[in-house]
Coordinates of C-alpha atoms and ligand atoms in Angstrom, one line a residue:
M1 CA -206.4 -18.8 -18.6
W2 CA -204.0 -21.6 -18.9
H3 CA -202.3 -19.9 -21.8
E4 CA -201.0 -17.0 -19.8
A5 CA -199.9 -19.3 -17.0
W6 CA -197.8 -21.5 -19.0
I7 CA -196.4 -18.9 -21.3
D8 CA -195.1 -17.1 -18.2
V9 CA -192.9 -19.9 -17.2
M10 CA -191.0 -19.7 -20.5
S11 CA -188.2 -17.3 -21.3
S12 CA -188.9 -14.5 -23.7
S13 CA -186.7 -16.1 -26.4
E14 CA -188.7 -19.3 -26.1
R15 CA -191.9 -17.4 -26.3
N16 CA -190.7 -15.6 -29.5
A17 CA -189.6 -18.9 -31.0
L18 CA -193.0 -20.4 -30.2
F19 CA -195.0 -17.6 -31.8
T20 CA -192.8 -16.8 -34.7
G21 CA -190.1 -19.3 -35.4
H22 CA -192.0 -22.5 -36.1
H23 CA -195.1 -21.0 -37.4
V24 CA -194.0 -20.1 -40.9
R25 CA -194.9 -23.3 -42.8
P26 CA -198.4 -22.4 -44.0
R27 CA -197.5 -18.8 -44.7
F28 CA -194.4 -19.9 -46.5
R29 CA -196.4 -22.2 -48.7
A30 CA -199.0 -19.6 -49.5
A31 CA -196.2 -17.1 -50.4
M32 CA -194.5 -19.8 -52.6
I33 CA -197.8 -20.3 -54.4
L34 CA -198.4 -16.6 -55.0
I35 CA -194.8 -15.9 -56.1
L36 CA -194.8 -18.8 -58.5
L37 CA -198.2 -17.7 -59.9
A38 CA -196.8 -14.2 -60.5
C39 CA -193.5 -15.5 -62.0
V40 CA -195.3 -17.9 -64.4
F41 CA -197.7 -15.1 -65.5
V42 CA -194.8 -12.6 -66.1
A43 CA -192.7 -15.2 -67.9
D44 CA -195.7 -16.3 -70.0
T45 CA -196.5 -12.7 -70.9
V46 CA -193.0 -11.4 -71.8
T47 CA -191.9 -14.4 -73.8
D48 CA -192.9 -15.2 -77.4
Y49 CA -196.3 -16.8 -78.2
E50 CA -194.3 -19.9 -79.3
I51 CA -193.1 -20.6 -75.7
A52 CA -195.8 -22.4 -73.6
F53 CA -194.7 -21.1 -70.3
A54 CA -198.2 -21.4 -68.9
V55 CA -197.9 -25.2 -68.5
F56 CA -195.8 -24.3 -65.3
Y57 CA -199.1 -23.4 -63.7
I58 CA -199.3 -27.1 -63.1
V59 CA -196.6 -26.7 -60.4
V60 CA -198.7 -24.1 -58.7
I61 CA -201.6 -26.5 -58.6
L62 CA -199.4 -29.3 -57.2
L63 CA -198.1 -27.0 -54.5
A64 CA -201.7 -26.2 -53.5
I65 CA -202.7 -29.8 -53.0
G66 CA -203.0 -30.7 -49.4
F67 CA -202.8 -27.0 -48.5
L68 CA -206.1 -25.7 -50.0
S69 CA -209.4 -27.4 -49.8
T70 CA -210.8 -29.1 -53.0
R71 CA -212.8 -26.0 -53.7
G72 CA -209.7 -23.8 -53.2
V73 CA -207.7 -25.9 -55.7
I74 CA -210.5 -25.6 -58.3
V75 CA -210.7 -21.8 -57.8
L76 CA -206.9 -21.6 -58.1
A77 CA -207.0 -23.7 -61.3
G78 CA -209.6 -21.2 -62.6
V79 CA -207.3 -18.3 -61.7
C80 CA -204.4 -20.1 -63.6
V81 CA -206.6 -20.6 -66.7
G82 CA -207.7 -16.9 -66.5
L83 CA -204.1 -15.7 -66.3
T84 CA -203.1 -18.0 -69.2
V85 CA -205.8 -16.4 -71.4
L86 CA -204.9 -12.9 -70.1
S87 CA -201.2 -13.5 -71.1
L88 CA -202.4 -14.5 -74.6
F89 CA -203.8 -11.0 -75.1
L90 CA -200.9 -9.2 -73.4
T91 CA -198.1 -10.9 -75.2
K92 CA -196.7 -8.8 -78.0
R93 CA -194.2 -11.0 -79.7
G94 CA -194.5 -14.1 -82.0
M95 CA -197.3 -15.6 -84.0
F96 CA -200.7 -15.3 -82.5
E97 CA -201.9 -18.6 -83.9
A98 CA -199.0 -20.4 -82.2
G99 CA -199.9 -18.5 -79.0
L100 CA -203.6 -19.6 -79.3
L101 CA -202.5 -23.3 -79.8
N102 CA -200.1 -23.1 -76.8
C103 CA -202.8 -21.4 -74.7
G104 CA -205.2 -24.3 -75.5
I105 CA -202.6 -26.9 -74.6
S106 CA -201.7 -25.1 -71.3
V107 CA -205.4 -24.8 -70.3
A108 CA -206.0 -28.4 -71.1
A109 CA -202.8 -29.4 -69.1
I110 CA -204.0 -27.3 -66.1
G111 CA -207.5 -28.8 -66.3
I112 CA -206.3 -32.4 -66.6
T113 CA -203.7 -32.1 -63.8
T114 CA -206.3 -30.5 -61.5
Y115 CA -208.8 -33.3 -62.2
L116 CA -206.3 -36.1 -61.8
V117 CA -204.7 -34.8 -58.7
L118 CA -208.1 -34.1 -57.0
Q119 CA -209.2 -37.6 -57.9
T120 CA -206.1 -39.1 -56.4
V121 CA -206.5 -37.0 -53.2
A122 CA -210.2 -38.1 -52.9
A123 CA -209.2 -41.7 -53.3
Q124 CA -206.5 -41.3 -50.7
A125 CA -209.0 -39.7 -48.3
S126 CA -211.5 -42.4 -48.7
A127 CA -208.9 -45.1 -48.2
F128 CA -207.8 -43.3 -45.1
E129 CA -211.3 -43.0 -43.9
A130 CA -211.9 -46.7 -44.4
Q131 CA -208.7 -47.4 -42.5
T132 CA -209.9 -45.2 -39.6
Q133 CA -213.3 -46.9 -39.6
L134 CA -211.5 -50.3 -39.5
A135 CA -209.4 -49.3 -36.5
R136 CA -212.6 -48.1 -34.8
V137 CA -214.3 -51.4 -35.4
A138 CA -211.2 -53.2 -34.1
R139 CA -211.3 -51.1 -31.0
L140 CA -215.0 -51.6 -30.4
T141 CA -214.6 -55.4 -31.1
S142 CA -211.8 -55.7 -28.6
L143 CA -213.8 -53.7 -26.1
G144 CA -216.7 -56.1 -26.7
A145 CA -214.5 -59.1 -26.2
L146 CA -213.0 -57.5 -23.1
T147 CA -216.4 -56.7 -21.6
A148 CA -217.6 -60.3 -22.3
S149 CA -214.6 -61.8 -20.5
I150 CA -214.9 -59.4 -17.6
A151 CA -218.6 -60.3 -17.2
H152 CA -217.7 -64.0 -17.3
E153 CA -214.8 -63.7 -14.8
V154 CA -216.9 -61.6 -12.4
N155 CA -220.1 -63.7 -12.8
Q156 CA -218.5 -66.9 -11.7
P157 CA -217.6 -65.8 -8.2
L158 CA -220.9 -63.9 -7.9
A159 CA -222.9 -67.1 -8.7
A160 CA -220.7 -69.0 -6.2
I161 CA -221.4 -66.3 -3.5
V162 CA -225.2 -66.7 -4.1
T163 CA -225.0 -70.5 -3.8
S164 CA -222.9 -70.3 -0.6
G165 CA -225.3 -67.7 0.8
H166 CA -228.3 -70.0 0.3
A167 CA -226.4 -72.9 1.8
C168 CA -225.4 -70.8 4.8
R169 CA -229.1 -69.9 5.4
R170 CA -230.1 -73.5 5.2
W171 CA -227.5 -74.5 7.7
L172 CA -228.6 -71.7 10.0
E173 CA -232.3 -72.6 9.6
R174 CA -231.7 -76.2 10.8
E175 CA -232.9 -77.2 14.2
P176 CA -230.3 -77.1 15.8
P177 CA -228.4 -74.8 13.4
N178 CA -225.2 -76.3 12.0
L179 CA -222.8 -73.5 12.8
E180 CA -219.7 -75.3 11.6
K181 CA -221.2 -75.8 8.1
A182 CA -222.6 -72.3 8.1
Q183 CA -219.1 -70.9 8.9
Q184 CA -217.6 -72.9 6.0
A185 CA -220.2 -71.4 3.7
V186 CA -219.3 -67.9 5.0
D187 CA -215.6 -68.6 4.4
R188 CA -216.4 -69.6 0.8
I189 CA -218.4 -66.3 0.4
I190 CA -215.4 -64.3 1.6
H191 CA -213.1 -66.3 -0.7
D192 CA -215.3 -65.8 -3.8
A193 CA -215.8 -62.1 -3.0
N194 CA -212.0 -61.7 -2.9
R195 CA -211.8 -63.4 -6.2
A196 CA -214.3 -61.0 -7.8
S197 CA -212.4 -58.1 -6.3
D198 CA -209.1 -59.5 -7.8
V199 CA -210.7 -59.6 -11.2
I200 CA -211.7 -56.0 -10.9
V201 CA -208.2 -55.0 -9.8
R202 CA -206.7 -56.9 -12.8
V203 CA -209.1 -55.2 -15.2
R204 CA -208.2 -51.8 -13.9
G205 CA -204.5 -52.8 -14.4
L206 CA -205.4 -53.8 -17.9
A207 CA -207.2 -50.6 -18.7
R208 CA -203.9 -48.9 -17.7
S209 CA -202.1 -51.4 -19.9
E210 CA -200.0 -54.0 -18.1
L211 CA -198.0 -53.5 -15.1
P212 CA -196.6 -50.0 -14.7
R213 CA -192.9 -49.9 -14.9
R214 CA -191.6 -46.8 -13.4
E215 CA -188.2 -45.6 -14.5
A216 CA -186.4 -42.3 -14.8
L217 CA -187.3 -41.0 -18.3
D218 CA -186.3 -38.1 -20.5
F219 CA -189.8 -36.5 -20.9
N220 CA -188.8 -34.8 -24.1
E221 CA -187.7 -38.2 -25.5
V222 CA -191.1 -39.7 -24.6
I223 CA -192.8 -36.8 -26.3
R224 CA -190.7 -37.2 -29.4
E225 CA -191.4 -40.9 -29.6
S226 CA -195.2 -40.3 -29.3
L227 CA -194.9 -37.7 -32.1
V228 CA -193.0 -40.2 -34.3
Q229 CA -195.9 -42.7 -33.8
A230 CA -198.4 -40.0 -34.8
Q231 CA -196.3 -38.6 -37.6
T232 CA -198.0 -40.4 -40.5
Q233 CA -201.4 -39.2 -39.4
I234 CA -200.1 -35.6 -38.7
E235 CA -198.8 -35.5 -42.3
R236 CA -201.8 -37.2 -43.8
N237 CA -204.0 -34.6 -42.2
S238 CA -201.7 -31.7 -43.5
I239 CA -201.4 -30.4 -39.9
S240 CA -198.7 -27.9 -39.3
M241 CA -196.8 -28.7 -36.2
R242 CA -195.0 -26.5 -33.7
L243 CA -192.7 -28.2 -31.3
Q244 CA -191.2 -26.4 -28.3
L245 CA -189.3 -28.7 -26.0
A246 CA -187.6 -27.1 -23.0
D247 CA -183.9 -27.8 -22.6
G248 CA -182.6 -29.4 -19.4
L249 CA -186.0 -30.8 -18.3
P250 CA -185.5 -33.0 -15.2
P251 CA -186.3 -36.7 -15.8
I252 CA -189.7 -38.0 -14.9
L253 CA -190.2 -41.2 -13.0
A254 CA -192.9 -42.9 -15.0
D255 CA -194.0 -45.8 -17.2
R256 CA -192.9 -45.0 -20.7
I257 CA -195.7 -46.9 -22.5
Q258 CA -198.4 -45.4 -20.4
V259 CA -197.2 -41.9 -20.8
Q260 CA -196.9 -42.4 -24.5
Q261 CA -200.5 -43.7 -24.5
V262 CA -201.7 -40.5 -22.8
I263 CA -199.8 -38.3 -25.2
G264 CA -200.8 -40.4 -28.2
N265 CA -204.5 -40.1 -27.1
L266 CA -204.2 -36.3 -26.8
L267 CA -202.6 -36.1 -30.3
L268 CA -205.3 -38.3 -31.8
N269 CA -208.1 -36.2 -30.2
A270 CA -206.4 -33.0 -31.4
M271 CA -206.3 -34.3 -34.9
E272 CA -209.9 -35.5 -34.8
A273 CA -210.9 -32.1 -33.5
M274 CA -209.3 -30.4 -36.5
H275 CA -210.7 -32.8 -39.1
D276 CA -213.3 -30.4 -40.4
M277 CA -211.0 -27.3 -40.5
P278 CA -209.5 -26.2 -43.8
T279 CA -206.0 -27.7 -44.0
F280 CA -204.2 -24.3 -43.7
K281 CA -206.0 -23.7 -40.3
R282 CA -204.9 -27.1 -38.8
E283 CA -202.2 -26.3 -36.2
L284 CA -200.9 -28.5 -33.5
E285 CA -198.6 -27.2 -30.8
V286 CA -196.7 -29.3 -28.4
V287 CA -194.7 -27.6 -25.6
S288 CA -192.8 -29.0 -22.7
F289 CA -191.6 -27.1 -19.7
V290 CA -191.3 -27.2 -15.9
D291 CA -194.3 -25.5 -14.3
D292 CA -194.4 -23.3 -11.2
A293 CA -194.9 -26.4 -8.9
G294 CA -191.7 -28.0 -10.3
M295 CA -193.7 -30.6 -12.4
A296 CA -192.6 -31.6 -15.8
T297 CA -195.4 -30.5 -18.0
I298 CA -196.6 -30.9 -21.6
T299 CA -199.3 -28.9 -23.3
V300 CA -201.0 -30.1 -26.5
T301 CA -202.9 -27.3 -28.2
D302 CA -204.9 -27.6 -31.3
S303 CA -206.9 -25.2 -33.5
G304 CA -209.9 -27.5 -33.8
I305 CA -213.6 -27.2 -32.9
G306 CA -212.9 -26.5 -29.3
I307 CA -215.0 -27.6 -26.3
K308 CA -218.2 -26.0 -25.0
P309 CA -218.2 -25.1 -21.2
V310 CA -220.9 -27.7 -20.5
E311 CA -218.8 -30.4 -22.2
L312 CA -215.7 -29.4 -20.3
E313 CA -217.3 -30.8 -17.1
R314 CA -217.9 -34.2 -18.6
L315 CA -214.8 -34.6 -20.7
F316 CA -213.0 -37.0 -18.4
D317 CA -216.1 -39.1 -17.6
A318 CA -215.8 -42.7 -18.8
F319 CA -217.9 -43.4 -22.0
W320 CA -218.6 -39.8 -22.6
T321 CA -218.1 -39.0 -26.3
T322 CA -219.3 -36.6 -29.0
K323 CA -217.9 -38.7 -31.8
E324 CA -219.8 -41.1 -34.0
G325 CA -218.1 -44.4 -33.2
G326 CA -216.1 -42.8 -30.3
M327 CA -215.7 -44.8 -27.1
G328 CA -215.2 -42.0 -24.7
I329 CA -212.7 -43.8 -22.6
G330 CA -209.4 -42.3 -23.9
L331 CA -209.5 -39.3 -21.5
S332 CA -210.8 -41.2 -18.6
I333 CA -208.0 -43.8 -18.9
S334 CA -205.5 -41.0 -19.4
R335 CA -206.6 -39.3 -16.2
S336 CA -206.3 -42.5 -14.2
I337 CA -202.8 -43.1 -15.6
I338 CA -201.6 -39.6 -14.9
E339 CA -203.2 -39.5 -11.4
A340 CA -201.6 -42.9 -10.6
H341 CA -198.3 -41.3 -11.4
G342 CA -199.0 -38.5 -8.9
G343 CA -199.6 -36.0 -11.8
S344 CA -202.6 -34.1 -13.1
I345 CA -204.3 -33.5 -16.4
S346 CA -206.5 -30.6 -17.3
V347 CA -208.0 -28.8 -20.3
S348 CA -208.9 -25.3 -21.3
S349 CA -210.8 -24.3 -24.3
K350 CA -213.2 -22.0 -26.0
P351 CA -215.8 -23.2 -28.5
R352 CA -214.3 -23.0 -32.1
M353 CA -211.0 -21.7 -30.7
G354 CA -209.3 -25.0 -30.2
A355 CA -208.3 -26.7 -27.0
T356 CA -205.2 -27.0 -24.8
F357 CA -204.6 -30.1 -22.8
R358 CA -202.1 -29.9 -20.0
V359 CA -200.4 -32.9 -18.4
S360 CA -198.0 -32.4 -15.4
L361 CA -195.9 -35.2 -14.0
P362 CA -193.7 -35.2 -10.9
V363 CA -190.0 -35.3 -11.7
A364 CA -187.7 -38.2 -10.5
G365 CA -186.9 -37.7 -6.8
A366 CA -189.9 -35.6 -6.1
N367 CA -191.5 -38.6 -4.2
A368 CA -195.0 -37.9 -5.2
W369 CA -196.2 -41.5 -5.0
Ligands
LIG401 P1 -213.3 -40.4 -27.8 O1 -212.1 -39.8 -28.5 O2 -213.4 -41.9 -28.1 O3 -214.6 -39.7 -27.9 P2 -212.0 -39.4 -25.3 O4 -212.2 -39.8 -23.9 O5 -210.6 -39.4 -25.8 O6 -212.9 -40.4 -26.2 O7 -212.7 -38.0 -25.6 C1 -213.9 -37.7 -25.1 C2 -214.5 -36.5 -25.8 O8 -213.8 -35.3 -25.4 C3 -214.5 -36.5 -27.3 O9 -215.6 -37.2 -27.8 C4 -214.6 -35.0 -27.7 O10 -215.9 -34.6 -27.6 C5 -213.9 -34.4 -26.5 N1 -212.5 -34.0 -26.9 C6 -211.4 -34.6 -26.5 N2 -210.3 -34.0 -27.0 C7 -210.7 -32.9 -27.7 C8 -210.1 -31.8 -28.4 N3 -208.8 -31.7 -28.6 N4 -211.0 -30.9 -29.0 C9 -212.3 -30.9 -28.8 N5 -212.9 -31.9 -28.1 C10 -212.2 -32.9 -27.6

């Protein structure tokens, strides 16, 4: 449903660019692989047995790395070996013995390259996995430390309130009751309750990261900065990216760091949702535009696992997560940040069809908060 709504606010040229212009990368790479495969086969077949053209299949294998899955690369290597042998029997010129030798060398080169490259990719993947685990542990550890310090900070005034409460009762139970002392105890209770409440306010501020600093910001620039921060992970996950930023977007009045946090969290979630997809199916689309209500809007669409309807209702709840080692606070914090800015955040998705997150923020001068 969202899709139609937001596509309507774009001009037809923007729409065309969105659905055709930036979407060529995976297809382009697949075409390159096929063309190269055909070229090497033809060249290997029409040239003499003495020319070992088939070693160029190595380039085909290298091009496929990061584009095809491990199994896909192995199948492709098998195809390359098959074509090398086929060329041997189709070639008409030169000495067959030399051709046989070159065929053996080429097949060995293809096999060794495939093996080494896949080993390297696997090592990289496990190093990346270890890094991610480490980051998770760090996040959990800092959450644990934060929880402990909150508990400590809140516990102190609560304990003081209980003590003052007991004291107050004792002063009141006296014959005659000591009203002055009882009043002092009540004052201490109010003071300590205010202290506990201050701690909670501070923690909420912390969850939104420091004091919000609202300034007029170029929304597209904030989006680009968030993408730069996520760039390494986008590349490492072989995600093809479509970026469609509207020209002449009015500035938003917002806290740069907080908005970047929200966008960064959406990008991270999108990448994690596509983790189990084959690399050529991993697509991330980021679009900015002004919506019908005049709000500066960004949509982040992924081609990941999507979200079930029952999950949609709970997505923004604190500590709700479907990930092993997830914390389930990213979206809940994102919502509180966006709502504190007078904006809105929503999601639309179908299971296994990816998800679209939409964030709208008031533009500077709109006086929303
Ligand atoms: P976490 O990432 O730690 O689980 P979040 O609050 O950021 O916490 O996300 C909560 C849950 O929302 C995730 O566990 C996941 O199930 C779901 N989710 C968020 N973004 C996406 C997405 N792009 N695609 C599918 N599910 C998502």
